[in-house]
PDB file of C-alpha atoms in Angstrom:
ATOM      1  CA  UNK A   1      -5.776  18.590  -8.488  1.00  0.00           C
ATOM      2  CA  UNK A   2      -8.713  20.261 -10.183  1.00  0.00           C
ATOM      3  CA  UNK A   3      -8.650  24.039  -9.762  1.00  0.00           C
ATOM      4  CA  UNK A   4     -11.171  25.165 -12.359  1.00  0.00           C
ATOM      5  CA  UNK A   5     -13.570  23.855 -14.984  1.00  0.00           C
ATOM      6  CA  UNK A   6     -13.683  25.572 -18.395  1.00  0.00           C
ATOM      7  CA  UNK A   7     -17.092  26.894 -19.389  1.00  0.00           C
ATOM      8  CA  UNK A   8     -18.105  26.976 -23.075  1.00  0.00           C
ATOM      9  CA  UNK A   9     -17.854  30.519 -24.475  1.00  0.00           C
ATOM     10  CA  UNK A  10     -21.409  30.413 -25.805  1.00  0.00           C
ATOM     11  CA  UNK A  11     -22.801  29.990 -22.313  1.00  0.00           C
ATOM     12  CA  UNK A  12     -20.698  32.655 -20.642  1.00  0.00           C
ATOM     13  CA  UNK A  13     -21.778  35.259 -23.207  1.00  0.00           C
ATOM     14  CA  UNK A  14     -25.515  34.764 -22.643  1.00  0.00           C
ATOM     15  CA  UNK A  15     -27.585  36.963 -20.358  1.00  0.00           C
ATOM     16  CA  UNK A  16     -30.956  36.678 -18.653  1.00  0.00           C
ATOM     17  CA  UNK A  17     -32.750  33.599 -17.395  1.00  0.00           C
ATOM     18  CA  UNK A  18     -31.627  31.367 -20.223  1.00  0.00           C
ATOM     19  CA  UNK A  19     -27.985  32.255 -19.650  1.00  0.00           C
ATOM     20  CA  UNK A  20     -28.353  31.755 -15.918  1.00  0.00           C
ATOM     21  CA  UNK A  21     -29.921  28.332 -16.422  1.00  0.00           C
ATOM     22  CA  UNK A  22     -27.090  27.410 -18.755  1.00  0.00           C
ATOM     23  CA  UNK A  23     -24.452  28.482 -16.283  1.00  0.00           C
ATOM     24  CA  UNK A  24     -26.157  26.563 -13.487  1.00  0.00           C
ATOM     25  CA  UNK A  25     -26.336  23.446 -15.634  1.00  0.00           C
ATOM     26  CA  UNK A  26     -22.638  23.657 -16.498  1.00  0.00           C
ATOM     27  CA  UNK A  27     -21.766  24.274 -12.836  1.00  0.00           C
ATOM     28  CA  UNK A  28     -23.790  21.234 -11.788  1.00  0.00           C
ATOM     29  CA  UNK A  29     -22.124  19.028 -14.385  1.00  0.00           C
ATOM     30  CA  UNK A  30     -18.705  20.327 -13.381  1.00  0.00           C
ATOM     31  CA  UNK A  31     -19.436  19.580  -9.732  1.00  0.00           C
ATOM     32  CA  UNK A  32     -20.523  16.034 -10.560  1.00  0.00           C
ATOM     33  CA  UNK A  33     -17.417  15.501 -12.682  1.00  0.00           C
ATOM     34  CA  UNK A  34     -15.199  16.800  -9.894  1.00  0.00           C
ATOM     35  CA  UNK A  35     -16.836  14.509  -7.340  1.00  0.00           C
ATOM     36  CA  UNK A  36     -16.400  11.520  -9.641  1.00  0.00           C
ATOM     37  CA  UNK A  37     -12.739  12.303 -10.288  1.00  0.00           C
ATOM     38  CA  UNK A  38     -11.969  12.844  -6.624  1.00  0.00           C
ATOM     39  CA  UNK A  39     -13.765   9.636  -5.699  1.00  0.00           C
ATOM     40  CA  UNK A  40     -11.784   7.736  -8.309  1.00  0.00           C
ATOM     41  CA  UNK A  41      -8.507   9.235  -7.142  1.00  0.00           C
ATOM     42  CA  UNK A  42      -9.173   8.274  -3.543  1.00  0.00           C
ATOM     43  CA  UNK A  43     -10.163   4.692  -4.304  1.00  0.00           C
ATOM     44  CA  UNK A  44      -7.972   2.361  -2.279  1.00  0.00           C
ATOM     45  CA  UNK A  45      -7.512  -1.380  -1.804  1.00  0.00           C
ATOM     46  CA  UNK A  46      -9.657  -2.920   0.910  1.00  0.00           C
ATOM     47  CA  UNK A  47      -6.773  -3.239   3.351  1.00  0.00           C
ATOM     48  CA  UNK A  48      -5.760   0.414   2.978  1.00  0.00           C
ATOM     49  CA  UNK A  49      -9.120   1.523   4.322  1.00  0.00           C
ATOM     50  CA  UNK A  50      -8.878  -0.820   7.314  1.00  0.00           C
ATOM     51  CA  UNK A  51      -9.206   0.979  10.615  1.00  0.00           C
ATOM     52  CA  UNK A  52      -8.785  -0.511  14.055  1.00  0.00           C
ATOM     53  CA  UNK A  53      -8.931  -4.046  12.696  1.00  0.00           C
ATOM     54  CA  UNK A  54      -9.923  -6.395  15.501  1.00  0.00           C
ATOM     55  CA  UNK A  55     -10.140  -3.373  17.772  1.00  0.00           C
ATOM     56  CA  UNK A  56      -6.428  -2.600  17.335  1.00  0.00           C
ATOM     57  CA  UNK A  57      -4.675   0.235  15.546  1.00  0.00           C
ATOM     58  CA  UNK A  58      -1.913  -0.001  12.940  1.00  0.00           C
ATOM     59  CA  UNK A  59       1.244  -1.545  14.353  1.00  0.00           C
ATOM     60  CA  UNK A  60      -0.342  -2.321  17.708  1.00  0.00           C
ATOM     61  CA  UNK A  61      -1.910  -5.699  17.024  1.00  0.00           C
ATOM     62  CA  UNK A  62      -0.828  -8.301  19.610  1.00  0.00           C
ATOM     63  CA  UNK A  63       0.804 -11.408  18.174  1.00  0.00           C
ATOM     64  CA  UNK A  64      -1.856 -13.494  19.894  1.00  0.00           C
ATOM     65  CA  UNK A  65      -4.327 -12.110  17.333  1.00  0.00           C
ATOM     66  CA  UNK A  66      -2.076 -13.015  14.375  1.00  0.00           C
ATOM     67  CA  UNK A  67      -0.847 -16.224  12.740  1.00  0.00           C
ATOM     68  CA  UNK A  68       2.798 -17.251  12.611  1.00  0.00           C
ATOM     69  CA  UNK A  69       4.371 -17.778   9.200  1.00  0.00           C
ATOM     70  CA  UNK A  70       7.982 -18.286   8.166  1.00  0.00           C
ATOM     71  CA  UNK A  71       9.969 -15.507   9.858  1.00  0.00           C
ATOM     72  CA  UNK A  72       6.944 -13.336  10.499  1.00  0.00           C
ATOM     73  CA  UNK A  73       3.319 -12.886  11.514  1.00  0.00           C
ATOM     74  CA  UNK A  74       0.213 -12.190   9.409  1.00  0.00           C
ATOM     75  CA  UNK A  75      -3.495 -11.682   9.771  1.00  0.00           C
ATOM     76  CA  UNK A  76      -5.184 -15.094   9.665  1.00  0.00           C
ATOM     77  CA  UNK A  77      -6.739 -14.759   6.204  1.00  0.00           C
ATOM     78  CA  UNK A  78      -3.481 -13.382   4.802  1.00  0.00           C
ATOM     79  CA  UNK A  79      -1.582 -16.291   6.387  1.00  0.00           C
ATOM     80  CA  UNK A  80      -3.915 -18.792   4.727  1.00  0.00           C
ATOM     81  CA  UNK A  81      -3.398 -17.094   1.382  1.00  0.00           C
ATOM     82  CA  UNK A  82       0.357 -17.166   1.930  1.00  0.00           C
ATOM     83  CA  UNK A  83       0.261 -20.882   2.821  1.00  0.00           C
ATOM     84  CA  UNK A  84      -1.469 -21.750  -0.455  1.00  0.00           C
ATOM     85  CA  UNK A  85       0.800 -19.371  -2.404  1.00  0.00           C
ATOM     86  CA  UNK A  86       3.903 -20.911  -0.833  1.00  0.00           C
ATOM     87  CA  UNK A  87       2.722 -24.463  -1.532  1.00  0.00           C
ATOM     88  CA  UNK A  88       2.242 -23.635  -5.216  1.00  0.00           C
ATOM     89  CA  UNK A  89       5.629 -21.877  -5.298  1.00  0.00           C
ATOM     90  CA  UNK A  90       7.278 -24.901  -3.687  1.00  0.00           C
ATOM     91  CA  UNK A  91       5.673 -27.222  -6.233  1.00  0.00           C
ATOM     92  CA  UNK A  92       7.077 -25.078  -9.043  1.00  0.00           C
ATOM     93  CA  UNK A  93      10.575 -24.295  -7.731  1.00  0.00           C
ATOM     94  CA  UNK A  94      11.164 -27.067  -5.153  1.00  0.00           C
ATOM     95  CA  UNK A  95      11.799 -24.558  -2.369  1.00  0.00           C
ATOM     96  CA  UNK A  96       9.601 -22.644   0.075  1.00  0.00           C
ATOM     97  CA  UNK A  97       8.478 -19.087  -0.539  1.00  0.00           C
ATOM     98  CA  UNK A  98      10.453 -17.500   2.271  1.00  0.00           C
ATOM     99  CA  UNK A  99       9.342 -14.403   4.151  1.00  0.00           C
ATOM    100  CA  UNK A 100      11.833 -11.697   5.070  1.00  0.00           C
ATOM    101  CA  UNK A 101       9.246  -9.739   7.047  1.00  0.00           C
ATOM    102  CA  UNK A 102       5.521  -9.721   7.673  1.00  0.00           C
ATOM    103  CA  UNK A 103       3.827  -7.789  10.465  1.00  0.00           C
ATOM    104  CA  UNK A 104       5.665  -4.654  11.513  1.00  0.00           C
ATOM    105  CA  UNK A 105       4.910  -3.115  14.918  1.00  0.00           C
ATOM    106  CA  UNK A 106       4.625   0.632  15.404  1.00  0.00           C
ATOM    107  CA  UNK A 107       7.963   0.633  17.230  1.00  0.00           C
ATOM    108  CA  UNK A 108       9.612  -1.130  14.276  1.00  0.00           C
ATOM    109  CA  UNK A 109       7.943   1.200  11.777  1.00  0.00           C
ATOM    110  CA  UNK A 110       9.288   4.176  13.688  1.00  0.00           C
ATOM    111  CA  UNK A 111      12.815   2.730  13.845  1.00  0.00           C
ATOM    112  CA  UNK A 112      12.826   1.995  10.105  1.00  0.00           C
ATOM    113  CA  UNK A 113      11.406   5.404   9.170  1.00  0.00           C
ATOM    114  CA  UNK A 114      13.905   7.352  11.261  1.00  0.00           C
ATOM    115  CA  UNK A 115      16.815   5.254  10.006  1.00  0.00           C
ATOM    116  CA  UNK A 116      15.952   5.915   6.364  1.00  0.00           C
ATOM    117  CA  UNK A 117      15.073   9.601   6.646  1.00  0.00           C
ATOM    118  CA  UNK A 118      16.843  12.705   7.901  1.00  0.00           C
ATOM    119  CA  UNK A 119      14.835  15.256   9.945  1.00  0.00           C
ATOM    120  CA  UNK A 120      14.986  19.036   9.635  1.00  0.00           C
ATOM    121  CA  UNK A 121      12.823  21.970  10.631  1.00  0.00           C
ATOM    122  CA  UNK A 122      12.330  23.647   7.262  1.00  0.00           C
ATOM    123  CA  UNK A 123      10.627  22.029   4.258  1.00  0.00           C
ATOM    124  CA  UNK A 124      12.776  20.883   1.371  1.00  0.00           C
ATOM    125  CA  UNK A 125      12.073  19.126  -1.934  1.00  0.00           C
ATOM    126  CA  UNK A 126       9.977  15.924  -1.694  1.00  0.00           C
ATOM    127  CA  UNK A 127       9.750  16.035   2.081  1.00  0.00           C
ATOM    128  CA  UNK A 128       7.511  13.968   4.323  1.00  0.00           C
ATOM    129  CA  UNK A 129       6.034  15.737   7.314  1.00  0.00           C
ATOM    130  CA  UNK A 130       5.753  13.745  10.530  1.00  0.00           C
ATOM    131  CA  UNK A 131       6.030  14.361  14.270  1.00  0.00           C
ATOM    132  CA  UNK A 132       6.445  18.107  13.830  1.00  0.00           C
ATOM    133  CA  UNK A 133       9.439  17.786  11.502  1.00  0.00           C
ATOM    134  CA  UNK A 134      10.208  17.464   7.806  1.00  0.00           C
ATOM    135  CA  UNK A 135      11.951  14.303   6.674  1.00  0.00           C
ATOM    136  CA  UNK A 136      14.060  13.683   3.568  1.00  0.00           C
ATOM    137  CA  UNK A 137      14.868  10.164   2.437  1.00  0.00           C
ATOM    138  CA  UNK A 138      18.541   9.290   2.696  1.00  0.00           C
ATOM    139  CA  UNK A 139      20.288   8.391  -0.587  1.00  0.00           C
ATOM    140  CA  UNK A 140      20.323   4.684  -1.352  1.00  0.00           C
ATOM    141  CA  UNK A 141      17.528   3.768   1.050  1.00  0.00           C
ATOM    142  CA  UNK A 142      14.124   2.253   0.318  1.00  0.00           C
ATOM    143  CA  UNK A 143      10.851   4.034   0.964  1.00  0.00           C
ATOM    144  CA  UNK A 144       9.435   3.770   4.470  1.00  0.00           C
ATOM    145  CA  UNK A 145       5.857   4.579   5.389  1.00  0.00           C
ATOM    146  CA  UNK A 146       5.081   7.129   8.058  1.00  0.00           C
ATOM    147  CA  UNK A 147       4.835   5.206  11.359  1.00  0.00           C
ATOM    148  CA  UNK A 148       1.306   4.002  11.921  1.00  0.00           C
ATOM    149  CA  UNK A 149       0.402   3.925   8.219  1.00  0.00           C
ATOM    150  CA  UNK A 150       2.362   0.939   6.865  1.00  0.00           C
ATOM    151  CA  UNK A 151       0.402  -1.965   5.391  1.00  0.00           C
ATOM    152  CA  UNK A 152       2.889  -4.118   7.304  1.00  0.00           C
ATOM    153  CA  UNK A 153       1.285  -2.599  10.408  1.00  0.00           C
ATOM    154  CA  UNK A 154      -1.996  -4.296   9.491  1.00  0.00           C
ATOM    155  CA  UNK A 155      -0.187  -7.643   9.045  1.00  0.00           C
ATOM    156  CA  UNK A 156      -1.254  -7.593   5.393  1.00  0.00           C
ATOM    157  CA  UNK A 157       2.116  -7.109   3.693  1.00  0.00           C
ATOM    158  CA  UNK A 158       5.101  -9.381   3.172  1.00  0.00           C
ATOM    159  CA  UNK A 159       8.623  -8.890   1.928  1.00  0.00           C
ATOM    160  CA  UNK A 160       9.506 -12.123   0.143  1.00  0.00           C
ATOM    161  CA  UNK A 161      12.836 -13.826  -0.389  1.00  0.00           C
ATOM    162  CA  UNK A 162      13.458 -17.031  -2.384  1.00  0.00           C
ATOM    163  CA  UNK A 163      14.664 -14.942  -5.353  1.00  0.00           C
ATOM    164  CA  UNK A 164      11.282 -13.203  -5.588  1.00  0.00           C
ATOM    165  CA  UNK A 165      13.052 -10.115  -4.274  1.00  0.00           C
ATOM    166  CA  UNK A 166      15.025  -9.838  -7.520  1.00  0.00           C
ATOM    167  CA  UNK A 167      13.313  -8.282 -10.539  1.00  0.00           C
ATOM    168  CA  UNK A 168      13.506 -10.353 -13.699  1.00  0.00           C
ATOM    169  CA  UNK A 169      14.091 -13.757 -12.078  1.00  0.00           C
ATOM    170  CA  UNK A 170      11.929 -16.762 -12.938  1.00  0.00           C
ATOM    171  CA  UNK A 171      10.697 -16.823  -9.338  1.00  0.00           C
ATOM    172  CA  UNK A 172       9.724 -13.161  -9.404  1.00  0.00           C
ATOM    173  CA  UNK A 173       7.904 -13.447 -12.742  1.00  0.00           C
ATOM    174  CA  UNK A 174       6.001 -16.487 -11.511  1.00  0.00           C
ATOM    175  CA  UNK A 175       5.105 -14.848  -8.200  1.00  0.00           C
ATOM    176  CA  UNK A 176       3.820 -11.714  -9.946  1.00  0.00           C
ATOM    177  CA  UNK A 177       1.650 -13.772 -12.278  1.00  0.00           C
ATOM    178  CA  UNK A 178       0.332 -16.217  -9.688  1.00  0.00           C
ATOM    179  CA  UNK A 179       0.263 -14.294  -6.409  1.00  0.00           C
ATOM    180  CA  UNK A 180      -3.093 -12.608  -7.112  1.00  0.00           C
ATOM    181  CA  UNK A 181      -4.702 -16.066  -7.317  1.00  0.00           C
ATOM    182  CA  UNK A 182      -4.054 -16.312  -3.584  1.00  0.00           C
ATOM    183  CA  UNK A 183      -4.781 -12.655  -2.761  1.00  0.00           C
ATOM    184  CA  UNK A 184      -1.138 -11.511  -2.887  1.00  0.00           C
ATOM    185  CA  UNK A 185      -0.314  -8.601  -5.202  1.00  0.00           C
ATOM    186  CA  UNK A 186       3.168  -7.286  -6.215  1.00  0.00           C
ATOM    187  CA  UNK A 187       2.434  -3.726  -5.104  1.00  0.00           C
ATOM    188  CA  UNK A 188       6.118  -2.949  -4.563  1.00  0.00           C
ATOM    189  CA  UNK A 189       6.831  -3.079  -8.291  1.00  0.00           C
ATOM    190  CA  UNK A 190       5.456   0.438  -8.620  1.00  0.00           C
ATOM    191  CA  UNK A 191       8.160   1.913  -6.380  1.00  0.00           C
ATOM    192  CA  UNK A 192      11.188  -0.290  -6.924  1.00  0.00           C
ATOM    193  CA  UNK A 193      10.599  -2.945  -4.263  1.00  0.00           C
ATOM    194  CA  UNK A 194      10.001  -6.225  -6.118  1.00  0.00           C
ATOM    195  CA  UNK A 195       9.952  -8.133  -2.819  1.00  0.00           C
ATOM    196  CA  UNK A 196       6.942  -6.269  -1.393  1.00  0.00           C
ATOM    197  CA  UNK A 197       3.528  -7.936  -1.818  1.00  0.00           C
ATOM    198  CA  UNK A 198       0.224  -6.968  -0.197  1.00  0.00           C
ATOM    199  CA  UNK A 199      -2.805  -9.085   0.578  1.00  0.00           C
ATOM    200  CA  UNK A 200      -6.373  -8.275  -0.420  1.00  0.00           C
ATOM    201  CA  UNK A 201      -9.004 -10.875   0.497  1.00  0.00           C
ATOM    202  CA  UNK A 202     -10.380 -12.789  -2.456  1.00  0.00           C
ATOM    203  CA  UNK A 203     -14.084 -12.480  -3.261  1.00  0.00           C
ATOM    204  CA  UNK A 204     -16.196 -14.993  -1.357  1.00  0.00           C
ATOM    205  CA  UNK A 205     -17.513 -17.699  -3.669  1.00  0.00           C
ATOM    206  CA  UNK A 206     -21.292 -18.061  -3.570  1.00  0.00           C
TER     207      UNK A 206
END
């Protein structure tokens, strides 16, 4: 977080109109730099900015608005991307790209979050605040998004099986390299969940 912007000593020592103009110029540049940095820091994938997709909120999309895939449900465009991804995976490894979980309802998100975190009333180290309490992740458990914020709740995330869930396997390496061709990105790698992929629609070809 930016708390201050250094000002060159030569400018701060000046007085009069010239010094004032200099200080204003530096302040303006600092403000622009701050805006640019904040904008860059808040940049998010297309799906992360999704709000009320199809008129529904996160985790409250009816299955009638989604498409069934192996052991789960996905948004229609994500399901199409998965179908092509799975076909290519099957051609390579002679087995389907299995899905452990796709869409996750709000009720399921809540159950997972509360099972993986312990609540308490006073803040501790690395807490998550939700529902008027502070939550600490239980040892040995995976991360769980705050209910109502999971990408699974937009039907745009999948936890894969078929050996893709294991870092270092041939299947995982292939999936990481080829998934983006179909809109599926190995986002979970950044926090120790090799099985977790998220969908971002591919650019429309003109």
